[in-house]
């Protein structure tokens, strides 16, 4: 298992697409308020994956041990502690300037932060111990599609209406941009999302961040058949430099870790890829691009609009 795989499996877990749809339908029950929100109630009952749990009706000190900090922040809820991947994201630098970097193993540090709610992935360690610190809710990555996941966090934070409003607006904006982009580049043009990490290369599908959700699900752009065959179902696929040309379509989104090995960019194999030779490569900073929360998605959308359409 690669280094990226080990790290990503802690924050992003894929499941088969068909199963995702099945679970999506069954998981839409949402939160059942125990006290009427806004009527002085201090808690609500949230129907989590593991059953009902009492959570604050107006949380003010949330700790996110993995993945979902951007969802929480986008709903105006303070995050006082977040995981290392979140803290290194330049998109979150300002809203997390007073937050502490934590992990699911730094229990003493989390206690000191006095959280009123803890959120993370179902793969988080020490969930039982975290639950003794504050109400702890975990989600299985991929059990819900990325927009329904945001709505679910909205229910957890007692901000379902705000979450739904952003989703509705986002889908409208991405659909409009997708129509314009397909009209410009052609309905059959293909787009590939590649990321380097340490000495390895990965190609991504439509549910693993890096803009795949916007490009493929919302804008209805096409991915090359090789990507469909290898990365769509698991979410991502590791490949060699020699195999890279087989995966790159008419356009390439190059998600770069500049502090990892980027020597492949100077190879003849890379330089001779048609999309590279013809200047159809759009480079991004991986650290600010790999999540699929509203803050990151809005950034990705503007990037794609500027990259594909330029001055409209």
PDB file of C-alpha atoms in Angstrom:
ATOM      1  CA  UNK A   1       0.000   0.000   0.000  1.00  0.00           C
ATOM      2  CA  UNK A   2       1.450   3.388  -0.989  1.00  0.00           C
ATOM      3  CA  UNK A   3       2.072   6.246   1.405  1.00  0.00           C
ATOM      4  CA  UNK A   4      -0.754   8.235  -0.152  1.00  0.00           C
ATOM      5  CA  UNK A   5      -3.102   5.296   0.089  1.00  0.00           C
ATOM      6  CA  UNK A   6      -2.366   4.824   3.779  1.00  0.00           C
ATOM      7  CA  UNK A   7      -2.938   8.495   4.473  1.00  0.00           C
ATOM      8  CA  UNK A   8      -5.976   8.877   2.271  1.00  0.00           C
ATOM      9  CA  UNK A   9      -7.678   5.820   3.674  1.00  0.00           C
ATOM     10  CA  UNK A  10      -7.753   7.672   6.988  1.00  0.00           C
ATOM     11  CA  UNK A  11      -9.694  10.551   5.497  1.00  0.00           C
ATOM     12  CA  UNK A  12     -11.313   9.209   2.353  1.00  0.00           C
ATOM     13  CA  UNK A  13     -12.736   5.719   2.002  1.00  0.00           C
ATOM     14  CA  UNK A  14     -14.273   4.589  -1.271  1.00  0.00           C
ATOM     15  CA  UNK A  15     -17.103   2.085  -1.631  1.00  0.00           C
ATOM     16  CA  UNK A  16     -18.627   0.671  -4.820  1.00  0.00           C
ATOM     17  CA  UNK A  17     -20.733   3.228  -6.654  1.00  0.00           C
ATOM     18  CA  UNK A  18     -23.854   1.069  -6.712  1.00  0.00           C
ATOM     19  CA  UNK A  19     -23.622   0.544  -2.982  1.00  0.00           C
ATOM     20  CA  UNK A  20     -23.191   4.275  -2.547  1.00  0.00           C
ATOM     21  CA  UNK A  21     -26.524   4.874  -4.235  1.00  0.00           C
ATOM     22  CA  UNK A  22     -28.247   2.245  -2.141  1.00  0.00           C
ATOM     23  CA  UNK A  23     -26.890   3.670   1.085  1.00  0.00           C
ATOM     24  CA  UNK A  24     -27.644   7.196  -0.064  1.00  0.00           C
ATOM     25  CA  UNK A  25     -31.334   6.374  -0.229  1.00  0.00           C
ATOM     26  CA  UNK A  26     -31.328   4.654   3.148  1.00  0.00           C
ATOM     27  CA  UNK A  27     -29.360   7.413   4.864  1.00  0.00           C
ATOM     28  CA  UNK A  28     -31.586  10.335   4.030  1.00  0.00           C
ATOM     29  CA  UNK A  29     -33.545  10.198   7.289  1.00  0.00           C
ATOM     30  CA  UNK A  30     -31.483  13.120   8.654  1.00  0.00           C
ATOM     31  CA  UNK A  31     -31.762  14.770  12.032  1.00  0.00           C
ATOM     32  CA  UNK A  32     -34.812  14.557  14.242  1.00  0.00           C
ATOM     33  CA  UNK A  33     -34.964  17.595  16.502  1.00  0.00           C
ATOM     34  CA  UNK A  34     -35.509  16.802  20.160  1.00  0.00           C
ATOM     35  CA  UNK A  35     -35.974  20.485  20.944  1.00  0.00           C
ATOM     36  CA  UNK A  36     -37.274  23.033  18.493  1.00  0.00           C
ATOM     37  CA  UNK A  37     -34.320  24.879  17.039  1.00  0.00           C
ATOM     38  CA  UNK A  38     -34.439  28.540  17.903  1.00  0.00           C
ATOM     39  CA  UNK A  39     -36.965  28.034  20.682  1.00  0.00           C
ATOM     40  CA  UNK A  40     -34.452  27.925  23.486  1.00  0.00           C
ATOM     41  CA  UNK A  41     -33.577  24.242  23.212  1.00  0.00           C
ATOM     42  CA  UNK A  42     -29.958  23.470  23.976  1.00  0.00           C
ATOM     43  CA  UNK A  43     -29.638  20.157  22.161  1.00  0.00           C
ATOM     44  CA  UNK A  44     -31.035  18.303  19.206  1.00  0.00           C
ATOM     45  CA  UNK A  45     -31.101  14.586  18.545  1.00  0.00           C
ATOM     46  CA  UNK A  46     -29.105  13.744  15.443  1.00  0.00           C
ATOM     47  CA  UNK A  47     -29.717  10.397  13.761  1.00  0.00           C
ATOM     48  CA  UNK A  48     -26.145   9.334  13.096  1.00  0.00           C
ATOM     49  CA  UNK A  49     -24.879   6.218  11.342  1.00  0.00           C
ATOM     50  CA  UNK A  50     -24.589   4.610  14.749  1.00  0.00           C
ATOM     51  CA  UNK A  51     -27.932   5.711  16.121  1.00  0.00           C
ATOM     52  CA  UNK A  52     -29.397   8.812  17.772  1.00  0.00           C
ATOM     53  CA  UNK A  53     -27.030  11.135  19.600  1.00  0.00           C
ATOM     54  CA  UNK A  54     -27.632  14.325  21.557  1.00  0.00           C
ATOM     55  CA  UNK A  55     -25.605  17.206  20.097  1.00  0.00           C
ATOM     56  CA  UNK A  56     -25.565  20.969  20.764  1.00  0.00           C
ATOM     57  CA  UNK A  57     -28.250  22.926  18.931  1.00  0.00           C
ATOM     58  CA  UNK A  58     -25.727  25.739  18.411  1.00  0.00           C
ATOM     59  CA  UNK A  59     -22.201  24.249  18.566  1.00  0.00           C
ATOM     60  CA  UNK A  60     -19.440  26.794  19.100  1.00  0.00           C
ATOM     61  CA  UNK A  61     -16.308  24.703  19.660  1.00  0.00           C
ATOM     62  CA  UNK A  62     -16.134  21.933  17.073  1.00  0.00           C
ATOM     63  CA  UNK A  63     -13.149  19.618  16.698  1.00  0.00           C
ATOM     64  CA  UNK A  64     -12.847  17.860  13.333  1.00  0.00           C
ATOM     65  CA  UNK A  65     -10.462  14.918  13.497  1.00  0.00           C
ATOM     66  CA  UNK A  66     -10.687  14.244   9.745  1.00  0.00           C
ATOM     67  CA  UNK A  67     -11.997  15.595   6.436  1.00  0.00           C
ATOM     68  CA  UNK A  68     -15.096  17.677   7.228  1.00  0.00           C
ATOM     69  CA  UNK A  69     -13.715  20.968   8.606  1.00  0.00           C
ATOM     70  CA  UNK A  70     -14.522  22.829   5.383  1.00  0.00           C
ATOM     71  CA  UNK A  71     -18.140  21.732   5.585  1.00  0.00           C
ATOM     72  CA  UNK A  72     -18.381  22.994   9.161  1.00  0.00           C
ATOM     73  CA  UNK A  73     -16.641  26.296   8.442  1.00  0.00           C
ATOM     74  CA  UNK A  74     -18.780  26.971   5.379  1.00  0.00           C
ATOM     75  CA  UNK A  75     -21.838  26.923   7.633  1.00  0.00           C
ATOM     76  CA  UNK A  76     -20.359  29.564   9.917  1.00  0.00           C
ATOM     77  CA  UNK A  77     -19.643  27.186  12.795  1.00  0.00           C
ATOM     78  CA  UNK A  78     -16.305  27.689  14.617  1.00  0.00           C
ATOM     79  CA  UNK A  79     -13.685  24.929  14.404  1.00  0.00           C
ATOM     80  CA  UNK A  80     -11.197  24.940  17.287  1.00  0.00           C
ATOM     81  CA  UNK A  81      -9.204  21.852  16.248  1.00  0.00           C
ATOM     82  CA  UNK A  82      -8.561  20.107  12.927  1.00  0.00           C
ATOM     83  CA  UNK A  83      -6.386  17.388  11.396  1.00  0.00           C
ATOM     84  CA  UNK A  84      -3.046  18.002   9.704  1.00  0.00           C
ATOM     85  CA  UNK A  85      -4.415  17.683   6.154  1.00  0.00           C
ATOM     86  CA  UNK A  86      -6.972  20.375   6.867  1.00  0.00           C
ATOM     87  CA  UNK A  87      -4.485  22.661   8.620  1.00  0.00           C
ATOM     88  CA  UNK A  88      -2.080  22.582   5.654  1.00  0.00           C
ATOM     89  CA  UNK A  89      -4.835  23.695   3.241  1.00  0.00           C
ATOM     90  CA  UNK A  90      -4.287  27.377   2.309  1.00  0.00           C
ATOM     91  CA  UNK A  91      -8.043  27.759   1.760  1.00  0.00           C
ATOM     92  CA  UNK A  92      -8.531  27.291   5.506  1.00  0.00           C
ATOM     93  CA  UNK A  93      -5.624  29.407   6.730  1.00  0.00           C
ATOM     94  CA  UNK A  94      -7.737  32.404   7.735  1.00  0.00           C
ATOM     95  CA  UNK A  95     -10.767  30.642   9.294  1.00  0.00           C
ATOM     96  CA  UNK A  96      -8.452  28.298  11.215  1.00  0.00           C
ATOM     97  CA  UNK A  97      -5.859  30.858  12.287  1.00  0.00           C
ATOM     98  CA  UNK A  98      -6.801  30.346  15.950  1.00  0.00           C
ATOM     99  CA  UNK A  99      -7.416  26.581  15.718  1.00  0.00           C
ATOM    100  CA  UNK A 100      -5.062  23.854  16.891  1.00  0.00           C
ATOM    101  CA  UNK A 101      -3.766  20.933  14.845  1.00  0.00           C
ATOM    102  CA  UNK A 102      -5.002  17.722  16.436  1.00  0.00           C
ATOM    103  CA  UNK A 103      -5.381  14.057  15.568  1.00  0.00           C
ATOM    104  CA  UNK A 104      -7.593  11.231  16.730  1.00  0.00           C
ATOM    105  CA  UNK A 105      -4.719  10.218  19.001  1.00  0.00           C
ATOM    106  CA  UNK A 106      -4.025  13.603  20.641  1.00  0.00           C
ATOM    107  CA  UNK A 107      -6.715  13.175  23.282  1.00  0.00           C
ATOM    108  CA  UNK A 108      -5.169  15.451  25.892  1.00  0.00           C
ATOM    109  CA  UNK A 109      -4.879  18.273  23.375  1.00  0.00           C
ATOM    110  CA  UNK A 110      -8.513  17.800  22.362  1.00  0.00           C
ATOM    111  CA  UNK A 111      -9.599  17.880  26.020  1.00  0.00           C
ATOM    112  CA  UNK A 112      -7.786  21.195  26.460  1.00  0.00           C
ATOM    113  CA  UNK A 113      -9.768  22.640  23.542  1.00  0.00           C
ATOM    114  CA  UNK A 114     -13.025  21.930  25.431  1.00  0.00           C
ATOM    115  CA  UNK A 115     -15.012  20.976  22.313  1.00  0.00           C
ATOM    116  CA  UNK A 116     -18.786  20.797  22.393  1.00  0.00           C
ATOM    117  CA  UNK A 117     -18.877  18.528  19.309  1.00  0.00           C
ATOM    118  CA  UNK A 118     -16.380  16.195  17.594  1.00  0.00           C
ATOM    119  CA  UNK A 119     -16.728  15.109  13.948  1.00  0.00           C
ATOM    120  CA  UNK A 120     -14.662  12.657  11.928  1.00  0.00           C
ATOM    121  CA  UNK A 121     -14.558   9.646   9.677  1.00  0.00           C
ATOM    122  CA  UNK A 122     -15.793   6.236  10.779  1.00  0.00           C
ATOM    123  CA  UNK A 123     -12.173   5.051  10.540  1.00  0.00           C
ATOM    124  CA  UNK A 124     -11.049   7.448  13.286  1.00  0.00           C
ATOM    125  CA  UNK A 125      -9.216   5.940  16.232  1.00  0.00           C
ATOM    126  CA  UNK A 126     -10.370   6.301  19.847  1.00  0.00           C
ATOM    127  CA  UNK A 127     -13.986   7.110  19.016  1.00  0.00           C
ATOM    128  CA  UNK A 128     -15.102   5.716  22.389  1.00  0.00           C
ATOM    129  CA  UNK A 129     -12.613   7.950  24.211  1.00  0.00           C
ATOM    130  CA  UNK A 130     -13.489  10.949  22.056  1.00  0.00           C
ATOM    131  CA  UNK A 131     -17.152  10.386  22.939  1.00  0.00           C
ATOM    132  CA  UNK A 132     -16.253  10.816  26.600  1.00  0.00           C
ATOM    133  CA  UNK A 133     -14.870  14.274  25.806  1.00  0.00           C
ATOM    134  CA  UNK A 134     -17.821  15.533  23.738  1.00  0.00           C
ATOM    135  CA  UNK A 135     -20.622  14.173  21.535  1.00  0.00           C
ATOM    136  CA  UNK A 136     -18.805  12.474  18.664  1.00  0.00           C
ATOM    137  CA  UNK A 137     -20.324  11.855  15.240  1.00  0.00           C
ATOM    138  CA  UNK A 138     -18.527   9.937  12.501  1.00  0.00           C
ATOM    139  CA  UNK A 139     -19.355   9.439   8.847  1.00  0.00           C
ATOM    140  CA  UNK A 140     -18.285   6.702   6.441  1.00  0.00           C
ATOM    141  CA  UNK A 141     -16.649   8.351   3.439  1.00  0.00           C
ATOM    142  CA  UNK A 142     -18.570   7.575   0.256  1.00  0.00           C
ATOM    143  CA  UNK A 143     -21.680   6.336   2.036  1.00  0.00           C
ATOM    144  CA  UNK A 144     -23.351   9.525   0.876  1.00  0.00           C
ATOM    145  CA  UNK A 145     -22.530  11.460  -2.264  1.00  0.00           C
ATOM    146  CA  UNK A 146     -20.553  14.608  -1.594  1.00  0.00           C
ATOM    147  CA  UNK A 147     -23.485  17.043  -1.674  1.00  0.00           C
ATOM    148  CA  UNK A 148     -25.736  14.856   0.465  1.00  0.00           C
ATOM    149  CA  UNK A 149     -22.811  14.547   2.864  1.00  0.00           C
ATOM    150  CA  UNK A 150     -22.753  18.341   3.208  1.00  0.00           C
ATOM    151  CA  UNK A 151     -26.500  18.401   3.799  1.00  0.00           C
ATOM    152  CA  UNK A 152     -26.071  15.742   6.487  1.00  0.00           C
ATOM    153  CA  UNK A 153     -23.467  17.864   8.258  1.00  0.00           C
ATOM    154  CA  UNK A 154     -25.913  20.762   7.970  1.00  0.00           C
ATOM    155  CA  UNK A 155     -28.475  18.639   9.815  1.00  0.00           C
ATOM    156  CA  UNK A 156     -25.899  17.732  12.462  1.00  0.00           C
ATOM    157  CA  UNK A 157     -25.091  21.421  13.013  1.00  0.00           C
ATOM    158  CA  UNK A 158     -28.744  22.455  12.986  1.00  0.00           C
ATOM    159  CA  UNK A 159     -28.140  24.359   9.750  1.00  0.00           C
ATOM    160  CA  UNK A 160     -29.899  22.197   7.202  1.00  0.00           C
ATOM    161  CA  UNK A 161     -31.553  25.146   5.417  1.00  0.00           C
ATOM    162  CA  UNK A 162     -28.213  26.903   4.956  1.00  0.00           C
ATOM    163  CA  UNK A 163     -26.607  23.727   3.631  1.00  0.00           C
ATOM    164  CA  UNK A 164     -29.449  23.107   1.174  1.00  0.00           C
ATOM    165  CA  UNK A 165     -29.331  26.720  -0.052  1.00  0.00           C
ATOM    166  CA  UNK A 166     -25.634  26.400  -0.895  1.00  0.00           C
ATOM    167  CA  UNK A 167     -26.191  23.063  -2.647  1.00  0.00           C
ATOM    168  CA  UNK A 168     -28.986  24.483  -4.804  1.00  0.00           C
ATOM    169  CA  UNK A 169     -26.894  27.502  -5.776  1.00  0.00           C
ATOM    170  CA  UNK A 170     -23.780  25.394  -6.406  1.00  0.00           C
ATOM    171  CA  UNK A 171     -25.596  22.995  -8.707  1.00  0.00           C
ATOM    172  CA  UNK A 172     -26.999  25.937 -10.675  1.00  0.00           C
ATOM    173  CA  UNK A 173     -23.592  27.594 -11.030  1.00  0.00           C
ATOM    174  CA  UNK A 174     -21.786  24.396 -12.018  1.00  0.00           C
ATOM    175  CA  UNK A 175     -24.444  23.419 -14.547  1.00  0.00           C
ATOM    176  CA  UNK A 176     -24.257  26.820 -16.225  1.00  0.00           C
ATOM    177  CA  UNK A 177     -20.444  26.728 -16.305  1.00  0.00           C
ATOM    178  CA  UNK A 178     -20.495  23.165 -17.622  1.00  0.00           C
ATOM    179  CA  UNK A 179     -22.767  24.153 -20.500  1.00  0.00           C
ATOM    180  CA  UNK A 180     -20.380  26.944 -21.468  1.00  0.00           C
ATOM    181  CA  UNK A 181     -17.281  24.768 -21.193  1.00  0.00           C
ATOM    182  CA  UNK A 182     -18.721  21.883 -23.215  1.00  0.00           C
ATOM    183  CA  UNK A 183     -19.852  24.368 -25.851  1.00  0.00           C
ATOM    184  CA  UNK A 184     -16.276  25.654 -26.086  1.00  0.00           C
ATOM    185  CA  UNK A 185     -14.212  22.442 -25.906  1.00  0.00           C
ATOM    186  CA  UNK A 186     -16.706  20.031 -27.472  1.00  0.00           C
ATOM    187  CA  UNK A 187     -19.148  17.530 -26.000  1.00  0.00           C
ATOM    188  CA  UNK A 188     -16.751  14.635 -26.557  1.00  0.00           C
ATOM    189  CA  UNK A 189     -13.624  16.289 -25.125  1.00  0.00           C
ATOM    190  CA  UNK A 190     -12.148  14.328 -22.209  1.00  0.00           C
ATOM    191  CA  UNK A 191     -10.575  15.609 -19.009  1.00  0.00           C
ATOM    192  CA  UNK A 192      -8.145  13.804 -16.693  1.00  0.00           C
ATOM    193  CA  UNK A 193      -7.231  14.641 -13.090  1.00  0.00           C
ATOM    194  CA  UNK A 194      -3.708  13.574 -12.066  1.00  0.00           C
ATOM    195  CA  UNK A 195      -1.903  14.169  -8.783  1.00  0.00           C
ATOM    196  CA  UNK A 196       1.687  13.513  -7.753  1.00  0.00           C
ATOM    197  CA  UNK A 197       2.498  12.512  -4.202  1.00  0.00           C
ATOM    198  CA  UNK A 198       6.046  11.745  -3.156  1.00  0.00           C
ATOM    199  CA  UNK A 199       7.296   9.548  -6.037  1.00  0.00           C
ATOM    200  CA  UNK A 200       3.944   8.251  -7.254  1.00  0.00           C
ATOM    201  CA  UNK A 201       1.256   9.403  -9.670  1.00  0.00           C
ATOM    202  CA  UNK A 202      -2.494   8.955  -9.188  1.00  0.00           C
ATOM    203  CA  UNK A 203      -5.511   9.458 -11.433  1.00  0.00           C
ATOM    204  CA  UNK A 204      -8.866  10.331  -9.844  1.00  0.00           C
ATOM    205  CA  UNK A 205     -12.532   9.599 -10.534  1.00  0.00           C
ATOM    206  CA  UNK A 206     -15.618  11.606  -9.590  1.00  0.00           C
ATOM    207  CA  UNK A 207     -15.776  11.205  -5.795  1.00  0.00           C
ATOM    208  CA  UNK A 208     -12.300  11.742  -4.428  1.00  0.00           C
ATOM    209  CA  UNK A 209     -11.891  15.531  -4.444  1.00  0.00           C
ATOM    210  CA  UNK A 210      -9.371  17.275  -6.720  1.00  0.00           C
ATOM    211  CA  UNK A 211     -12.290  18.742  -8.674  1.00  0.00           C
ATOM    212  CA  UNK A 212     -13.576  15.427  -9.998  1.00  0.00           C
ATOM    213  CA  UNK A 213     -17.041  15.987  -8.567  1.00  0.00           C
ATOM    214  CA  UNK A 214     -17.412  19.285 -10.414  1.00  0.00           C
ATOM    215  CA  UNK A 215     -15.891  18.203 -13.714  1.00  0.00           C
ATOM    216  CA  UNK A 216     -17.665  14.886 -14.113  1.00  0.00           C
ATOM    217  CA  UNK A 217     -20.819  14.944 -11.991  1.00  0.00           C
ATOM    218  CA  UNK A 218     -21.921  18.570 -12.295  1.00  0.00           C
ATOM    219  CA  UNK A 219     -20.352  19.882 -15.509  1.00  0.00           C
ATOM    220  CA  UNK A 220     -20.927  16.558 -17.302  1.00  0.00           C
ATOM    221  CA  UNK A 221     -17.448  16.566 -18.826  1.00  0.00           C
ATOM    222  CA  UNK A 222     -16.149  13.192 -19.966  1.00  0.00           C
ATOM    223  CA  UNK A 223     -13.299  11.162 -18.519  1.00  0.00           C
ATOM    224  CA  UNK A 224     -11.122   8.941 -20.744  1.00  0.00           C
ATOM    225  CA  UNK A 225     -12.178   5.280 -20.927  1.00  0.00           C
ATOM    226  CA  UNK A 226      -8.932   4.241 -19.219  1.00  0.00           C
ATOM    227  CA  UNK A 227      -9.887   6.375 -16.214  1.00  0.00           C
ATOM    228  CA  UNK A 228     -13.404   4.951 -16.177  1.00  0.00           C
ATOM    229  CA  UNK A 229     -11.985   1.439 -16.177  1.00  0.00           C
ATOM    230  CA  UNK A 230      -9.504   1.987 -13.367  1.00  0.00           C
ATOM    231  CA  UNK A 231     -10.373   4.951 -11.138  1.00  0.00           C
ATOM    232  CA  UNK A 232     -14.133   5.548 -11.291  1.00  0.00           C
ATOM    233  CA  UNK A 233     -15.194   2.761  -8.972  1.00  0.00           C
ATOM    234  CA  UNK A 234     -12.383   2.837  -6.374  1.00  0.00           C
ATOM    235  CA  UNK A 235     -12.007   6.628  -6.543  1.00  0.00           C
ATOM    236  CA  UNK A 236      -8.372   6.729  -7.562  1.00  0.00           C
ATOM    237  CA  UNK A 237      -5.720   4.588  -9.232  1.00  0.00           C
ATOM    238  CA  UNK A 238      -1.923   4.558  -8.937  1.00  0.00           C
ATOM    239  CA  UNK A 239      -0.035   4.509 -12.223  1.00  0.00           C
ATOM    240  CA  UNK A 240       3.478   4.647 -13.560  1.00  0.00           C
ATOM    241  CA  UNK A 241       4.974   7.486 -15.574  1.00  0.00           C
ATOM    242  CA  UNK A 242       5.246   5.125 -18.534  1.00  0.00           C
ATOM    243  CA  UNK A 243       1.490   4.470 -18.410  1.00  0.00           C
ATOM    244  CA  UNK A 244       0.527   8.133 -17.919  1.00  0.00           C
ATOM    245  CA  UNK A 245      -0.093   8.916 -21.631  1.00  0.00           C
ATOM    246  CA  UNK A 246      -2.779   6.205 -21.728  1.00  0.00           C
ATOM    247  CA  UNK A 247      -4.773   8.068 -19.053  1.00  0.00           C
ATOM    248  CA  UNK A 248      -4.496  11.686 -20.158  1.00  0.00           C
ATOM    249  CA  UNK A 249      -7.395  12.955 -22.243  1.00  0.00           C
ATOM    250  CA  UNK A 250      -7.790  16.148 -24.204  1.00  0.00           C
ATOM    251  CA  UNK A 251      -7.302  18.247 -21.054  1.00  0.00           C
ATOM    252  CA  UNK A 252      -5.236  17.568 -17.954  1.00  0.00           C
ATOM    253  CA  UNK A 253      -5.808  18.928 -14.459  1.00  0.00           C
ATOM    254  CA  UNK A 254      -2.383  18.559 -12.818  1.00  0.00           C
ATOM    255  CA  UNK A 255      -2.729  18.645  -9.041  1.00  0.00           C
ATOM    256  CA  UNK A 256       0.830  19.203  -7.790  1.00  0.00           C
ATOM    257  CA  UNK A 257       2.492  18.691  -4.458  1.00  0.00           C
ATOM    258  CA  UNK A 258       5.400  21.028  -5.055  1.00  0.00           C
ATOM    259  CA  UNK A 259       7.273  19.566  -2.082  1.00  0.00           C
ATOM    260  CA  UNK A 260       7.097  16.073  -3.622  1.00  0.00           C
ATOM    261  CA  UNK A 261       9.014  14.672  -6.582  1.00  0.00           C
ATOM    262  CA  UNK A 262       8.011  16.615  -9.713  1.00  0.00           C
ATOM    263  CA  UNK A 263      10.833  15.372 -11.928  1.00  0.00           C
ATOM    264  CA  UNK A 264       8.298  13.584 -14.127  1.00  0.00           C
ATOM    265  CA  UNK A 265       7.318  17.006 -15.492  1.00  0.00           C
ATOM    266  CA  UNK A 266      10.715  17.175 -17.218  1.00  0.00           C
ATOM    267  CA  UNK A 267      10.498  13.695 -18.750  1.00  0.00           C
ATOM    268  CA  UNK A 268      10.055  13.192 -22.488  1.00  0.00           C
ATOM    269  CA  UNK A 269       7.130  10.890 -21.692  1.00  0.00           C
ATOM    270  CA  UNK A 270       5.259  13.744 -20.040  1.00  0.00           C
ATOM    271  CA  UNK A 271       6.326  16.418 -22.516  1.00  0.00           C
ATOM    272  CA  UNK A 272       5.115  14.337 -25.461  1.00  0.00           C
ATOM    273  CA  UNK A 273       1.561  13.852 -24.158  1.00  0.00           C
ATOM    274  CA  UNK A 274      -0.677  15.698 -26.674  1.00  0.00           C
ATOM    275  CA  UNK A 275      -2.486  17.698 -23.981  1.00  0.00           C
ATOM    276  CA  UNK A 276       0.891  18.862 -22.660  1.00  0.00           C
ATOM    277  CA  UNK A 277       2.328  19.690 -26.085  1.00  0.00           C
ATOM    278  CA  UNK A 278      -0.777  21.678 -26.977  1.00  0.00           C
ATOM    279  CA  UNK A 279      -0.933  23.640 -23.727  1.00  0.00           C
ATOM    280  CA  UNK A 280      -4.099  22.086 -22.338  1.00  0.00           C
ATOM    281  CA  UNK A 281      -2.723  21.454 -18.844  1.00  0.00           C
ATOM    282  CA  UNK A 282      -4.112  23.367 -15.852  1.00  0.00           C
ATOM    283  CA  UNK A 283      -1.890  23.152 -12.766  1.00  0.00           C
ATOM    284  CA  UNK A 284      -3.164  23.556  -9.212  1.00  0.00           C
ATOM    285  CA  UNK A 285      -1.735  23.349  -5.685  1.00  0.00           C
ATOM    286  CA  UNK A 286      -2.765  19.955  -4.300  1.00  0.00           C
ATOM    287  CA  UNK A 287      -2.916  21.170  -0.719  1.00  0.00           C
ATOM    288  CA  UNK A 288      -5.692  23.572  -1.555  1.00  0.00           C
ATOM    289  CA  UNK A 289      -7.506  21.383  -4.027  1.00  0.00           C
ATOM    290  CA  UNK A 290      -7.996  17.872  -2.645  1.00  0.00           C
ATOM    291  CA  UNK A 291     -11.106  18.243  -0.460  1.00  0.00           C
ATOM    292  CA  UNK A 292     -14.728  18.365  -1.635  1.00  0.00           C
ATOM    293  CA  UNK A 293     -16.271  20.712   0.942  1.00  0.00           C
ATOM    294  CA  UNK A 294     -18.113  23.918  -0.107  1.00  0.00           C
ATOM    295  CA  UNK A 295     -15.119  26.213   0.482  1.00  0.00           C
ATOM    296  CA  UNK A 296     -12.859  24.044  -1.678  1.00  0.00           C
ATOM    297  CA  UNK A 297     -15.577  23.368  -4.245  1.00  0.00           C
ATOM    298  CA  UNK A 298     -16.257  27.084  -4.746  1.00  0.00           C
ATOM    299  CA  UNK A 299     -12.525  27.613  -5.258  1.00  0.00           C
ATOM    300  CA  UNK A 300     -12.326  24.708  -7.712  1.00  0.00           C
ATOM    301  CA  UNK A 301     -15.328  26.000  -9.654  1.00  0.00           C
ATOM    302  CA  UNK A 302     -13.813  29.446 -10.136  1.00  0.00           C
ATOM    303  CA  UNK A 303     -10.514  27.837 -11.142  1.00  0.00           C
ATOM    304  CA  UNK A 304     -12.188  25.699 -13.803  1.00  0.00           C
ATOM    305  CA  UNK A 305     -14.204  28.631 -15.132  1.00  0.00           C
ATOM    306  CA  UNK A 306     -11.069  30.763 -15.440  1.00  0.00           C
ATOM    307  CA  UNK A 307      -8.994  27.914 -16.901  1.00  0.00           C
ATOM    308  CA  UNK A 308     -11.429  26.606 -19.489  1.00  0.00           C
ATOM    309  CA  UNK A 309     -13.205  29.818 -20.419  1.00  0.00           C
ATOM    310  CA  UNK A 310     -10.766  32.608 -19.601  1.00  0.00           C
ATOM    311  CA  UNK A 311     -12.291  35.958 -20.411  1.00  0.00           C
ATOM    312  CA  UNK A 312     -15.953  35.284 -21.130  1.00  0.00           C
TER     313      UNK A 312
END
